[in-house]
Amino acid sequence: MTVYGYARVSTKKQHFDRQITNILSAYPKAIMKTEHFTGTTTARPQWEQLKKMLREDDTVVFDSVSRMSRNAEEGFADYAMLFKMGVNLVFPKEPHIDTEVYKQSMVKTLNIEVNTGVEAVDEYFAGNMELVNRLLMKLAQQQIRLAFEQAEKEVTDLHQRISEGMRESKAKGTQIG
């Protein structure tokens, strides 16, 4: 049961300090892993190494979901894979997608038995309860996926703003670079 903190910034000019402080304030004994690498891919050296080290009941704390991934598909895939391994993922700024919340949604399924004495009616209600439980699980999955999609949108919007700013500067004759 090891607790890791993972802090990531995109460039060497950026700093981890804020992320590390936030993680260690909640998990003072967390073993910190840091990385200078874009979040638009989960194929990052330190992240890949950490994933190989993780075991059931280990915990990884990220300052926010965008530190895990800014690619919605890859981030959700990693989340799902680690969840299935029994690894706990913690996002202090988005606690609604912590794996513990997801586990609780799985445990808190509706378990209502109807025993009318009519087999067809009883099967009908049992089938409907199964559908409601699957719906609740899909809604929980959707919340997790939406968090990763928002992180991806943030970086896409940033790239677009930079591109637009450069275009405007060039149009005004400003030297760029």
Tab-separated table of C-alpha atoms in Angstrom, residues 54-162:
chain	number	residue	atom	x	y	z
A	54	LEU	CA	1.835	0.086	-9.198
A	55	ARG	CA	0.202	-2.773	-7.319
A	56	GLU	CA	-3.256	-3.403	-5.913
A	57	ASP	CA	-4.138	-0.979	-3.089
A	58	ASP	CA	-1.439	1.526	-4.102
A	59	THR	CA	-2.597	5.125	-4.455
A	60	VAL	CA	-1.614	7.781	-6.979
A	61	VAL	CA	-2.462	11.398	-6.166
A	62	PHE	CA	-2.628	14.015	-8.930
A	63	ASP	CA	-3.097	17.715	-8.233
A	64	SER	CA	-5.826	17.637	-10.901
A	65	VAL	CA	-7.070	15.409	-13.687
A	66	SER	CA	-5.133	17.437	-16.270
A	67	ARG	CA	-1.893	16.315	-14.616
A	68	MET	CA	-2.788	12.696	-15.351
A	69	SER	CA	-3.775	13.333	-18.949
A	70	ARG	CA	-4.894	15.965	-21.410
A	71	ASN	CA	-5.940	13.272	-23.867
A	72	ALA	CA	-9.446	12.105	-23.004
A	73	GLU	CA	-9.270	8.656	-24.584
A	74	GLU	CA	-5.838	7.762	-23.212
A	75	GLY	CA	-6.590	9.241	-19.800
A	76	PHE	CA	-9.848	7.338	-19.456
A	77	ALA	CA	-8.157	4.131	-20.662
A	78	ASP	CA	-5.411	4.506	-18.028
A	79	TYR	CA	-8.019	5.296	-15.355
A	80	ALA	CA	-10.032	2.185	-16.262
A	81	MET	CA	-6.925	-0.040	-16.399
A	82	LEU	CA	-5.635	1.175	-13.029
A	83	PHE	CA	-9.092	0.887	-11.476
A	84	LYS	CA	-9.307	-2.748	-12.612
A	85	MET	CA	-5.866	-3.361	-11.070
A	86	GLY	CA	-7.169	-2.068	-7.731
A	87	VAL	CA	-5.068	1.112	-7.772
A	88	ASN	CA	-6.621	4.128	-6.046
A	89	LEU	CA	-6.579	7.379	-7.998
A	90	VAL	CA	-7.085	10.641	-6.135
A	91	PHE	CA	-7.788	14.051	-7.706
A	92	PRO	CA	-8.125	16.654	-4.912
A	93	LYS	CA	-9.483	19.287	-7.304
A	94	GLU	CA	-11.998	16.864	-8.847
A	95	PRO	CA	-12.868	14.511	-5.962
A	96	HIS	CA	-16.027	13.348	-7.726
A	97	ILE	CA	-13.864	11.210	-10.037
A	98	ASP	CA	-11.650	9.625	-7.371
A	99	THR	CA	-11.689	5.849	-7.768
A	100	GLU	CA	-13.132	5.576	-4.266
A	101	VAL	CA	-16.227	7.460	-5.436
A	102	TYR	CA	-16.480	5.160	-8.444
A	103	LYS	CA	-16.114	2.089	-6.192
A	104	GLN	CA	-18.882	3.406	-3.950
A	105	SER	CA	-21.173	3.864	-6.928
A	106	MET	CA	-20.581	0.214	-7.792
A	107	VAL	CA	-21.362	-0.904	-4.252
A	108	LYS	CA	-24.419	1.284	-3.935
A	109	THR	CA	-26.371	-0.450	-6.646
A	110	LEU	CA	-30.064	-0.821	-6.177
A	111	ASN	CA	-30.932	-4.227	-4.840
A	112	ILE	CA	-34.673	-4.489	-4.726
A	113	GLU	CA	-36.332	-7.849	-4.975
A	114	VAL	CA	-39.933	-8.126	-5.926
A	115	ASN	CA	-41.636	-11.360	-5.141
A	116	THR	CA	-45.167	-11.201	-6.453
A	117	GLY	CA	-45.464	-14.909	-6.966
A	118	VAL	CA	-45.818	-14.322	-10.681
A	119	GLU	CA	-42.557	-15.360	-12.342
A	120	ALA	CA	-42.958	-13.088	-15.361
A	121	VAL	CA	-43.597	-10.016	-13.189
A	122	ASP	CA	-40.702	-10.864	-10.860
A	123	GLU	CA	-38.333	-11.284	-13.842
A	124	TYR	CA	-39.584	-8.011	-15.311
A	125	PHE	CA	-38.743	-6.098	-12.125
A	126	ALA	CA	-35.374	-7.865	-11.725
A	127	GLY	CA	-34.484	-6.967	-15.320
A	128	ASN	CA	-35.454	-3.347	-14.766
A	129	MET	CA	-33.331	-3.143	-11.620
A	130	GLU	CA	-30.366	-4.498	-13.587
A	131	LEU	CA	-30.945	-1.832	-16.245
A	132	VAL	CA	-31.124	0.938	-13.625
A	133	ASN	CA	-27.878	-0.278	-12.047
A	134	ARG	CA	-26.132	-0.359	-15.426
A	135	LEU	CA	-27.433	3.165	-16.095
A	136	LEU	CA	-25.986	4.395	-12.790
A	137	MET	CA	-22.601	2.852	-13.618
A	138	LYS	CA	-22.605	4.393	-17.099
A	139	LEU	CA	-23.388	7.796	-15.576
A	140	ALA	CA	-20.427	7.442	-13.211
A	141	GLN	CA	-18.180	6.477	-16.135
A	142	GLN	CA	-19.463	9.459	-18.088
A	143	GLN	CA	-18.476	11.840	-15.269
A	144	ILE	CA	-14.930	10.461	-15.334
A	145	ARG	CA	-14.726	10.711	-19.112
A	146	LEU	CA	-16.076	14.292	-19.017
A	147	ALA	CA	-13.312	15.321	-16.616
A	148	PHE	CA	-10.673	14.038	-19.051
A	149	GLU	CA	-12.465	15.679	-21.987
A	150	GLN	CA	-12.408	19.013	-20.138
A	151	ALA	CA	-8.655	18.665	-19.534
A	152	GLU	CA	-8.173	17.941	-23.244
A	153	LYS	CA	-10.348	20.928	-24.199
A	154	GLU	CA	-8.258	23.233	-22.008
A	155	VAL	CA	-5.051	22.379	-23.876
A	156	THR	CA	-6.791	22.580	-27.266
A	157	ASP	CA	-8.138	26.025	-26.392
A	158	LEU	CA	-4.686	27.124	-25.197
A	159	HIS	CA	-3.066	26.041	-28.472
A	160	GLN	CA	-5.745	27.875	-30.432
A	161	ARG	CA	-5.280	31.092	-28.411
A	162	ILE	CA	-1.507	30.961	-28.930
